[in-house]
mmCIF file of C-alpha atoms in Angstrom:
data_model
loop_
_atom_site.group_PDB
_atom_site.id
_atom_site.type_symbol
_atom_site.label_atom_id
_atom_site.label_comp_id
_atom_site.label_asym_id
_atom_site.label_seq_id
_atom_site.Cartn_x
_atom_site.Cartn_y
_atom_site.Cartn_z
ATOM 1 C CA UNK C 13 111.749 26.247 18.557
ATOM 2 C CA UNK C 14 110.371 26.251 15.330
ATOM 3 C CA UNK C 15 111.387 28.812 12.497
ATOM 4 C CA UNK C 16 108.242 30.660 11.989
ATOM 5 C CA UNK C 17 107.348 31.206 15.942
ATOM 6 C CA UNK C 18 111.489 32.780 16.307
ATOM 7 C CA UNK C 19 109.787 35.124 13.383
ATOM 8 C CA UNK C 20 106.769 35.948 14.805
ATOM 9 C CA UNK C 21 108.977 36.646 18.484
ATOM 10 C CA UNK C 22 111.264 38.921 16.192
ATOM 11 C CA UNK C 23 108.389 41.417 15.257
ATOM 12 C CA UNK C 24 107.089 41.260 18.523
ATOM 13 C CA UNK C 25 109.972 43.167 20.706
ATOM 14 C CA UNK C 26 113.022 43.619 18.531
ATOM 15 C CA UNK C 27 111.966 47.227 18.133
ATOM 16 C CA UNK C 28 112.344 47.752 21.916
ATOM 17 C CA UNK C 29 115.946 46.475 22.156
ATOM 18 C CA UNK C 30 115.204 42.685 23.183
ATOM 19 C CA UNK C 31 117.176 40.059 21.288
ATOM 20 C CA UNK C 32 115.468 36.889 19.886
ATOM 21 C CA UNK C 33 117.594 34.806 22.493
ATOM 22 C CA UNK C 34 115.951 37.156 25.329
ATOM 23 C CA UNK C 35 112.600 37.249 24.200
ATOM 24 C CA UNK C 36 112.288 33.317 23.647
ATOM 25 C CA UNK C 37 113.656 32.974 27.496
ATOM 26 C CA UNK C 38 111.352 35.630 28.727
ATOM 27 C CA UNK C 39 108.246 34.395 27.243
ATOM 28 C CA UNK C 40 108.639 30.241 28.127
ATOM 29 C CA UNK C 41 109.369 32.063 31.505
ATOM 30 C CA UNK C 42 106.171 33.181 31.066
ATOM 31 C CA UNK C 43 104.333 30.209 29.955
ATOM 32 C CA UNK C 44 105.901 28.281 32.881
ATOM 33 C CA UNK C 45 105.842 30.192 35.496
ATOM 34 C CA UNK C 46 108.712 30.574 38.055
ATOM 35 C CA UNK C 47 111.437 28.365 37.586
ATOM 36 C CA UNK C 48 114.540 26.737 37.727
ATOM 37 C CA UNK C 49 117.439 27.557 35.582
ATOM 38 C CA UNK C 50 117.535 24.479 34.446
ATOM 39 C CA UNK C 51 113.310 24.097 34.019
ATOM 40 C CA UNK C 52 114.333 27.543 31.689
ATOM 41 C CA UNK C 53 116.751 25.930 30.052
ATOM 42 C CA UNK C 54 114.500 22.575 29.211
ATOM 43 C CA UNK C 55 111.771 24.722 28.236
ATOM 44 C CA UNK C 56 113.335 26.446 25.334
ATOM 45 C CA UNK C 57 115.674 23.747 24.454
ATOM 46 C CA UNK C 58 118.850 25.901 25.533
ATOM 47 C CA UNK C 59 121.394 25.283 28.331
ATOM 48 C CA UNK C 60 121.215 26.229 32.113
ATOM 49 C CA UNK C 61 124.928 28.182 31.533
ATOM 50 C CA UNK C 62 123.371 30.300 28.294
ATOM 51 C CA UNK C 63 120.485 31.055 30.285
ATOM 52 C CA UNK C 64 123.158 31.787 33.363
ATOM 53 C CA UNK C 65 124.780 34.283 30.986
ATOM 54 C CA UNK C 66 121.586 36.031 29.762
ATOM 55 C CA UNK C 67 120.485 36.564 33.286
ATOM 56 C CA UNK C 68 122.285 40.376 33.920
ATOM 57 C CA UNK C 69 120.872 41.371 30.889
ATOM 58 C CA UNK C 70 117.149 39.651 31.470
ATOM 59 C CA UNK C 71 117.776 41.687 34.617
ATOM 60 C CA UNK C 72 118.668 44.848 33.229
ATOM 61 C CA UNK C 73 115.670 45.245 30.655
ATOM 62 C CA UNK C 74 113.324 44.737 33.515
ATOM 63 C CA UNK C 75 111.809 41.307 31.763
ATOM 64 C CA UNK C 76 112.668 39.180 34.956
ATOM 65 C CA UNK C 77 113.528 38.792 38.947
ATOM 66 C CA UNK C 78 114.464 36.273 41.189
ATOM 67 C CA UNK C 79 112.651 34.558 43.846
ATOM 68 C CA UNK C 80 113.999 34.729 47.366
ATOM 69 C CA UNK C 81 115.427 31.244 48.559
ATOM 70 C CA UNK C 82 117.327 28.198 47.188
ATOM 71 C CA UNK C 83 117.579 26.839 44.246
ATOM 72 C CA UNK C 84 117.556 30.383 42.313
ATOM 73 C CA UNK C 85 114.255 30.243 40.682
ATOM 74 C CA UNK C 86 113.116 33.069 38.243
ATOM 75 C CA UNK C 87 109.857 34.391 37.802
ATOM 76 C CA UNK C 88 109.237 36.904 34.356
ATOM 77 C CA UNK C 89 107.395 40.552 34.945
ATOM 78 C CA UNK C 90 104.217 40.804 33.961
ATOM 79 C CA UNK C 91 104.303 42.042 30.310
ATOM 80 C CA UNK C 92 102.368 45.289 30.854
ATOM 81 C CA UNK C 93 105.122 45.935 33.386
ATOM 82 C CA UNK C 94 107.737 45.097 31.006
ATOM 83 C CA UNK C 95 106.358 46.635 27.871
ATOM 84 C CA UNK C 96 106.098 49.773 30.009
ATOM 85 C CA UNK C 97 109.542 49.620 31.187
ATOM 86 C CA UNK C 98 111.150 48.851 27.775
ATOM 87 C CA UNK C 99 109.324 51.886 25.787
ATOM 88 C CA UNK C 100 110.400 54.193 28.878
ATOM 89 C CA UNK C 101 114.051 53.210 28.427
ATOM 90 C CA UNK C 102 113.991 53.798 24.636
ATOM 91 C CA UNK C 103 112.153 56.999 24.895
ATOM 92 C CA UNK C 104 115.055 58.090 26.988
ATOM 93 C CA UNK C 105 117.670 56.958 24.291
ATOM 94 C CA UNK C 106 115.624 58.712 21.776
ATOM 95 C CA UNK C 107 115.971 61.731 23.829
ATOM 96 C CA UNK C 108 119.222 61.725 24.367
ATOM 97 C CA UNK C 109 119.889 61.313 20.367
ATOM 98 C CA UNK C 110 118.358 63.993 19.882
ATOM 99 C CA UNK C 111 120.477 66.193 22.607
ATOM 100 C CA UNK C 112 123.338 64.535 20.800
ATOM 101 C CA UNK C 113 122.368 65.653 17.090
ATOM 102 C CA UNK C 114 121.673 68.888 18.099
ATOM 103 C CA UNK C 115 125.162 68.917 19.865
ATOM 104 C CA UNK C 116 126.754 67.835 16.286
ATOM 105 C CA UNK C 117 124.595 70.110 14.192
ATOM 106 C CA UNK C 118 126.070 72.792 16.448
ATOM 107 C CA UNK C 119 129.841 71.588 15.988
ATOM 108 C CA UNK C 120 129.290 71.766 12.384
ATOM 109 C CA UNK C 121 127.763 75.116 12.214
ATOM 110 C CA UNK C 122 130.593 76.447 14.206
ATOM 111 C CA UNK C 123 133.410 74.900 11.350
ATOM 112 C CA UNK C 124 131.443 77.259 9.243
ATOM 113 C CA UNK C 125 129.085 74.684 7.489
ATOM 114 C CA UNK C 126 129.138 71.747 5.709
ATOM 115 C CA UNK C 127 132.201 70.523 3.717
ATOM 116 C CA UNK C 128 130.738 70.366 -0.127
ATOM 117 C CA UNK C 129 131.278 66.383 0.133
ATOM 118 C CA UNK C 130 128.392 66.193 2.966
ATOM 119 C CA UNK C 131 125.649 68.101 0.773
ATOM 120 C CA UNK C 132 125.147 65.801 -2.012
ATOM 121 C CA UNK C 133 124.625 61.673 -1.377
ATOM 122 C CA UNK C 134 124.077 59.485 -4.280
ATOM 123 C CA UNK C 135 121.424 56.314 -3.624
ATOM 124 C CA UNK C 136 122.075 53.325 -6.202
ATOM 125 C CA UNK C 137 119.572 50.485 -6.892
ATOM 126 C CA UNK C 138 115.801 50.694 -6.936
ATOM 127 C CA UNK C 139 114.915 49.489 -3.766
ATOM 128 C CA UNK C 140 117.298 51.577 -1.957
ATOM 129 C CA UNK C 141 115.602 55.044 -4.201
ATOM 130 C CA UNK C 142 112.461 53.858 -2.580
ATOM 131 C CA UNK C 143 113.337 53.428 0.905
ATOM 132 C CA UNK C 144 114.911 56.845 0.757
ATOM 133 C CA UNK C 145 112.791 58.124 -0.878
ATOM 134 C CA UNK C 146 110.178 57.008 2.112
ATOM 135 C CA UNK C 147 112.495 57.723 4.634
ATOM 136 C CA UNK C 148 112.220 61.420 3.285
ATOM 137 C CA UNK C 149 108.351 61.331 3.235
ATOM 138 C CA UNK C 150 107.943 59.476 6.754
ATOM 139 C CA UNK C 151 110.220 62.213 8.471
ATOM 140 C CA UNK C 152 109.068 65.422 6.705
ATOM 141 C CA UNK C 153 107.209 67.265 9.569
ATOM 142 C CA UNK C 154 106.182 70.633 7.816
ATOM 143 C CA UNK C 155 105.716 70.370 4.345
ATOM 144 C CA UNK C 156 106.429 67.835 0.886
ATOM 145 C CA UNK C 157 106.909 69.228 -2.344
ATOM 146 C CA UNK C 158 106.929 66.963 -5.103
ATOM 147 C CA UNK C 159 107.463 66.803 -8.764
ATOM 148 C CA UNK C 160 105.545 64.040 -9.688
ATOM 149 C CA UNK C 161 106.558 62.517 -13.275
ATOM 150 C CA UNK C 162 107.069 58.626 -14.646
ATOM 151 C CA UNK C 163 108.643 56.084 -13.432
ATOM 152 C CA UNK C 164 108.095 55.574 -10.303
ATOM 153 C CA UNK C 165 110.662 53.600 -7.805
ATOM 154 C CA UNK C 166 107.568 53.467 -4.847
ATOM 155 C CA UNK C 167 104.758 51.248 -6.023
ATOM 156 C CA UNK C 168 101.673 53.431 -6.056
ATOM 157 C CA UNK C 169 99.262 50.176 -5.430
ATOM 158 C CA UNK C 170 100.734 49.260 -2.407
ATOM 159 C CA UNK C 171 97.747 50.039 -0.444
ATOM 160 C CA UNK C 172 99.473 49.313 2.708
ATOM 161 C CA UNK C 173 101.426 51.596 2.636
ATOM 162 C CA UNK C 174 98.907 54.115 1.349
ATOM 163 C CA UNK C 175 97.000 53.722 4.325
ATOM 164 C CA UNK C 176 99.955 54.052 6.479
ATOM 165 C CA UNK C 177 100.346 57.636 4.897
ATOM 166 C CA UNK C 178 96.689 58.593 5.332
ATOM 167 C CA UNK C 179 96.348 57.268 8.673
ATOM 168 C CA UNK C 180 99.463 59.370 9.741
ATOM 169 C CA UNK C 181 98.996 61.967 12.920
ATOM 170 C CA UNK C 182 100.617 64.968 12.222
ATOM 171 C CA UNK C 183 101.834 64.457 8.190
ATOM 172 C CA UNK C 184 102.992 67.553 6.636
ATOM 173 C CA UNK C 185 101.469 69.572 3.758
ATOM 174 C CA UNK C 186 102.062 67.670 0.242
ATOM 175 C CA UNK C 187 101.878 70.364 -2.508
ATOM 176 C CA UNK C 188 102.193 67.761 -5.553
ATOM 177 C CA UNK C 189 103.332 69.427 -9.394
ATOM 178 C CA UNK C 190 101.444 66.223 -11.867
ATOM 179 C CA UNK C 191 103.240 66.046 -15.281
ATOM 180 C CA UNK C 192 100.984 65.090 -18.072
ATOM 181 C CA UNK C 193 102.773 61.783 -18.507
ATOM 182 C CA UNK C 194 102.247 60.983 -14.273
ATOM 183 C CA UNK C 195 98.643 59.627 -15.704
ATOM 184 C CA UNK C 196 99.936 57.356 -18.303
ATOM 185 C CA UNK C 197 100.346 54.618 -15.675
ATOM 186 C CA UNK C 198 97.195 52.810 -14.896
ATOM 187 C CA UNK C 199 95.883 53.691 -11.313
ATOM 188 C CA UNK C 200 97.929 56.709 -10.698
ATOM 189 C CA UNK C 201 94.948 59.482 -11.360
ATOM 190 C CA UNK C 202 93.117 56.993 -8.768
ATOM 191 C CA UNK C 203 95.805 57.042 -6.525
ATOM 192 C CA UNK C 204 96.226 60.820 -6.829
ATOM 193 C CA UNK C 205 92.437 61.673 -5.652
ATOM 194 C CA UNK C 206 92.892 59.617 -2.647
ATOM 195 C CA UNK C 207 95.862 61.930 -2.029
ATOM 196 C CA UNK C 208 93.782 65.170 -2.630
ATOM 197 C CA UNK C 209 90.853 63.551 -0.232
ATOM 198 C CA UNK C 210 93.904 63.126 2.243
ATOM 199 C CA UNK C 211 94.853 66.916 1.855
ATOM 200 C CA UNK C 212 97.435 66.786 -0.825
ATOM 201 C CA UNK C 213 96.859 70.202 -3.047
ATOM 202 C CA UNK C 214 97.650 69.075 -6.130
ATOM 203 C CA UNK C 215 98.743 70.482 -9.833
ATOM 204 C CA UNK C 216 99.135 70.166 -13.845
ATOM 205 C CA UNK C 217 102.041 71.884 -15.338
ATOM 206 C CA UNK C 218 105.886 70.802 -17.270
ATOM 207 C CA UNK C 219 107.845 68.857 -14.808
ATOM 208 C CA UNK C 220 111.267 68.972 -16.169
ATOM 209 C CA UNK C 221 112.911 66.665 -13.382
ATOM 210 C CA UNK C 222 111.672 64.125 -10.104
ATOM 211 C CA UNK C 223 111.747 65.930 -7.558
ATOM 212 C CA UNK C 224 110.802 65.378 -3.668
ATOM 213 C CA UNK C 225 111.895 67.986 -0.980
ATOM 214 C CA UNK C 226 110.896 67.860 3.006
ATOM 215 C CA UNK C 227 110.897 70.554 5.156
ATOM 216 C CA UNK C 228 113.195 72.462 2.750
ATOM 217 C CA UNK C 229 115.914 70.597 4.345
ATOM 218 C CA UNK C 230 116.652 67.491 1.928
ATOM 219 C CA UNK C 231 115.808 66.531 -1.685
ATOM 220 C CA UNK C 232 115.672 63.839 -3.801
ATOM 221 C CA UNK C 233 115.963 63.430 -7.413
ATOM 222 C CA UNK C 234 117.291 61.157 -10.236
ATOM 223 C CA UNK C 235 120.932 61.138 -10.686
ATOM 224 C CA UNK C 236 120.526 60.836 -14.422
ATOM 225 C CA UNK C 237 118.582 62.187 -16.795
ATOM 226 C CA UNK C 238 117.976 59.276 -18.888
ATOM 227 C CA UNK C 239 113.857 58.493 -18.015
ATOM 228 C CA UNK C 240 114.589 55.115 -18.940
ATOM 229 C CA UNK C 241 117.332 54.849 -15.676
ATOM 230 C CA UNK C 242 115.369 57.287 -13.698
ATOM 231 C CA UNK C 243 114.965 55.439 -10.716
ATOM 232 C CA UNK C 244 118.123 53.084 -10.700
ATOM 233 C CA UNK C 245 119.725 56.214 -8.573
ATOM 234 C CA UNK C 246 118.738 59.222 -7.058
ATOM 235 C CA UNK C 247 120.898 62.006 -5.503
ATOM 236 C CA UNK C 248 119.831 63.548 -1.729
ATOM 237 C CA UNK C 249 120.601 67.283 -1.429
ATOM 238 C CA UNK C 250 120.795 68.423 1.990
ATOM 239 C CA UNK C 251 120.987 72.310 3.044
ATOM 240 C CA UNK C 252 123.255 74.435 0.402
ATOM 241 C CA UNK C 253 122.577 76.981 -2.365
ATOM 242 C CA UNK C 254 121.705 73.736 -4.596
ATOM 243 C CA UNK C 255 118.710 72.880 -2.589
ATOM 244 C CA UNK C 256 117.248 76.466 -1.918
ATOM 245 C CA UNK C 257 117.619 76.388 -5.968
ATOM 246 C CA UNK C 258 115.577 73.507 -6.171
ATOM 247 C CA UNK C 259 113.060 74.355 -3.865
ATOM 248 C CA UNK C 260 113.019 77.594 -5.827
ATOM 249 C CA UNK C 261 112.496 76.015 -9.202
ATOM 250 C CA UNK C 262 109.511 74.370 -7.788
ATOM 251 C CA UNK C 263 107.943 77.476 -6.816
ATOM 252 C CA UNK C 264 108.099 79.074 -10.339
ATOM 253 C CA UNK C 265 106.702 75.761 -11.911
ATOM 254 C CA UNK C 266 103.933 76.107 -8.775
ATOM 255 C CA UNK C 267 102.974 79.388 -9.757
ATOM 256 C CA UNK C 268 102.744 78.878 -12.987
ATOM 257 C CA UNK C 269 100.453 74.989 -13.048
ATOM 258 C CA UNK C 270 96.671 74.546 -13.218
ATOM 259 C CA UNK C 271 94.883 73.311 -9.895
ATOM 260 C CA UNK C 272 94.308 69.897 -10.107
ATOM 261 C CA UNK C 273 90.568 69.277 -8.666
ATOM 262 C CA UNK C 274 89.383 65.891 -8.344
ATOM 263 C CA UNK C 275 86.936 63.817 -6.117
ATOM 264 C CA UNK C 276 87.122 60.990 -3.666
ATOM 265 C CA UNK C 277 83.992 59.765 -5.454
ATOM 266 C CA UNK C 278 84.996 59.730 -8.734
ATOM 267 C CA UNK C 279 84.119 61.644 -11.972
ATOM 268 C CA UNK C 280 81.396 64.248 -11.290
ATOM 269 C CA UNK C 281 79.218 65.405 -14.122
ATOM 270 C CA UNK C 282 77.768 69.113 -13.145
ATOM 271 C CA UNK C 283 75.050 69.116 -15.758
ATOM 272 C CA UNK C 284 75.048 73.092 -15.500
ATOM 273 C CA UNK C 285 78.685 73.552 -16.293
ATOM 274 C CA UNK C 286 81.891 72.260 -17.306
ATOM 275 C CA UNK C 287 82.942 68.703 -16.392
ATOM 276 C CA UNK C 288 86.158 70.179 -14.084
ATOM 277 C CA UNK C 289 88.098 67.094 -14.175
ATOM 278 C CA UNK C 290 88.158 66.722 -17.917
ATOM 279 C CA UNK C 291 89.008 70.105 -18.259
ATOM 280 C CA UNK C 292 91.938 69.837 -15.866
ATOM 281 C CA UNK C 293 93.487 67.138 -17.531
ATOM 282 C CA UNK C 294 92.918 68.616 -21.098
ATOM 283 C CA UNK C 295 94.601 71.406 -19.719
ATOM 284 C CA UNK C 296 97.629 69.731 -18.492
ATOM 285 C CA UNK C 297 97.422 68.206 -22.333
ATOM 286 C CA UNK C 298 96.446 64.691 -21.517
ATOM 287 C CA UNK C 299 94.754 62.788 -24.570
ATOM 288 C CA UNK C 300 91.746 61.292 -25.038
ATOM 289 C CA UNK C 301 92.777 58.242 -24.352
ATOM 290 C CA UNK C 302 94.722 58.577 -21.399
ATOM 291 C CA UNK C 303 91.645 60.873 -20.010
ATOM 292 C CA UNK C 304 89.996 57.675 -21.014
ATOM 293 C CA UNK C 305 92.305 55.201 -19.079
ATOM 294 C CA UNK C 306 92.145 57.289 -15.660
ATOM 295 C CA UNK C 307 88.717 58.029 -15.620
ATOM 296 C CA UNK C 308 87.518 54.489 -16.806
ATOM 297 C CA UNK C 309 86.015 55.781 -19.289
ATOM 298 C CA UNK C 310 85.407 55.052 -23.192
ATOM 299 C CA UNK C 311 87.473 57.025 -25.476
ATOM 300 C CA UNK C 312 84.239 57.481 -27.696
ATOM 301 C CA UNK C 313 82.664 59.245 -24.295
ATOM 302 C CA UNK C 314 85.912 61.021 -23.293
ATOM 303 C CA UNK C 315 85.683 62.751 -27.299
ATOM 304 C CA UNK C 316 81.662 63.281 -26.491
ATOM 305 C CA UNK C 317 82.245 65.056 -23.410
ATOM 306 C CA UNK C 318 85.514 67.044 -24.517
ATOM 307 C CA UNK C 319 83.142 67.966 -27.712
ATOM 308 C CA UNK C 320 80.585 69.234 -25.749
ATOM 309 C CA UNK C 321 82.952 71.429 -22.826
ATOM 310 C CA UNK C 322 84.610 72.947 -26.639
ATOM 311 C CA UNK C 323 81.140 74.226 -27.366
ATOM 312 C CA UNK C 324 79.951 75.376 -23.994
ATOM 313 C CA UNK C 325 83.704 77.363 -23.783
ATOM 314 C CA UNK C 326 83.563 78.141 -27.014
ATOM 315 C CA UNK C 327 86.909 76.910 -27.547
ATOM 316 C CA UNK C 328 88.280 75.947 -30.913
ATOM 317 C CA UNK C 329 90.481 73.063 -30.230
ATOM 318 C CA UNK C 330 90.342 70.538 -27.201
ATOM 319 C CA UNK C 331 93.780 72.358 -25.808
ATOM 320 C CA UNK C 332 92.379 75.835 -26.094
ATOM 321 C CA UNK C 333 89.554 74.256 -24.236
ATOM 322 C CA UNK C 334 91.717 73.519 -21.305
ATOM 323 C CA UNK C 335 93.419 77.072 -21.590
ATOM 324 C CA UNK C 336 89.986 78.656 -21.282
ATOM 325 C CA UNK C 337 89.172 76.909 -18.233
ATOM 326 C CA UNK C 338 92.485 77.884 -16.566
ATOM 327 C CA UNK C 339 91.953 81.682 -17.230
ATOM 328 C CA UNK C 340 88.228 81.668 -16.078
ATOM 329 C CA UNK C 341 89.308 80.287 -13.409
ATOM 330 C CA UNK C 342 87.319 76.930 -13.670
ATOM 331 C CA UNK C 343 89.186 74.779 -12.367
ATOM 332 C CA UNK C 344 89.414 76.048 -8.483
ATOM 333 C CA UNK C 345 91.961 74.775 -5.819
#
């Protein structure tokens, strides 16, 4: 069998327990039909005792049976049979993981809690930040509260992967804290009003560290605090006095940010009033051109509009401006 079709069997049922050995037997089984052990074995270029010796477990998964009479001849389940009978037996495992978690959860509350070696695990290497960092995000059921600030170990134009997140049944609340500097990368203020369209509430205010927490029950965040190194390790706080700390800084810096409001459509210009998403990222103390960059805009029209919102605020400077528009409440959640 060729390379690329063992790959394509691989995605098809590895997730349901079924080796590539089992899979390539069940599925010349059935392009054949019933047969032989040794038709099996001729069919995808293996040997009638390897086949022999995969039979019990063949058997076991439900993926084939025998046919009454000599020779023994084999004849594969139909696959809406088998696909039925292979998510029913891993439902059942999942289940009884669970019982067995909660089980340990319960022997460790009963030792009195966690020894201080099983609250903190460090993450090293970039990709393995990201994955955990996903991991995190993919699991939270309740609620995500991020810090958002530069660099970033998850690539924010994977749009794969954004569309997983959107498409999600059941995702938790994101309440996202933006630091000025989140928007110097190209595409993020893009990829932050899909978010917003998705649900996300979303703010401007001083980020002092990365910071990702789901379900109040783990966080992530840099290990160092060199920006440079940010995302080359991470550290994962599970349930202690250092994470109820951390979930408690982000509520003060919550309280105290400006509601982030943008549109799925883009920039909207309300001839009558203020331009709100100017405002909201003068008042997070973005510059021109960075407001310029996001919004796809020229700097000479990002000074133009941020000229005319000064006047119509009658704000001296482009910051008080922004401050203005916080306290009148202007920029709405």
């Amino acid at each position: 069998m060729r390379k690329g079709d063992m790959a394509q069997q691989r995605r098809l049922l590895e997730g349901l327990g079924v080796t590539v050995a089992e899979e390539t037997a069940y599925r010349a089984l059935l392009r054949h039909g019933p047969a032989t052990l040794s038709e099996l074995a001729t069919e995808t270029g293996s040997s009638a005792a390897a086949i022999r010796r995969m039979l019990p477990r063949l058997e076991d998964l439900g993926l084939i049976s025998r046919v009454a009479g000599r020779p023994l001849r084999l004849v594969a389940t139909p696959p809406n049979i088998a696909i039925d009978i292979l998510v029913a037996r891993r439902q059942e495992e999942l289940t009884h993981s669970r019982a067995a978690a909660a089980l340990l959860a319960t022997e460790v509350a009963d030792r009195g809690g966690p020894h201080p070696e099983e609250v903190l695990e460090v993450v090293t290497g970039r990709d393995a930040v990201a994955r955990r960092y996903l991991q995190l995000e993919r699991n939270a059921t309740r609620e995500m509260l991020v810090l958002v600030h530069p660099p970033y170990a998850v690539d924010i134009s994977d749009d794969r992967e954004n569309r997983r997140r959107a498409a999600r049944q059941g995702a938790p609340v994101t309440r996202g804290i933006y630091s000025p500097l989140a928007f110097e990368q190209p595409g993020m203020l893009a990829h932050t009003r899909r978010a917003i369209a998705d649900g996300e509430q979303a703010r401007l205010g001083q980020v002092p560290v990365k910071l990702a927490v789901a379900d109040a029950r783990t966080a992530i965040l840099p290990l160092v605090s060199d920006e440079d190194r940010a995302v080359e390790s991470a550290l994962v706080v599970h349930p202690s006095a250092l994470l109820d700390a951390l979930v408690g800084l982000f509520e003060t810096l919550w309280r105290a940010a400006v509601p982030l409001r943008l549109t799925p459509e883009g920039l909207e210009q309300d001839r009558q009033g203020p331009d709100e998403e100017v405002l909201a990222l003068l008042a997070a103390g973005m510059k021109d051109d960075a407001i310029a960059r996001q919004l796809g805009l020229s700097p000479r029209t990002v000074q133009r509009r941020v000229q005319v919102l000064c006047e119509q605020l009658g704000a001296r400077t482009r910051f008080h401006a922004g401050f203005l528009a916080a306290h009148h409440d202007l920029l709405p959640e």
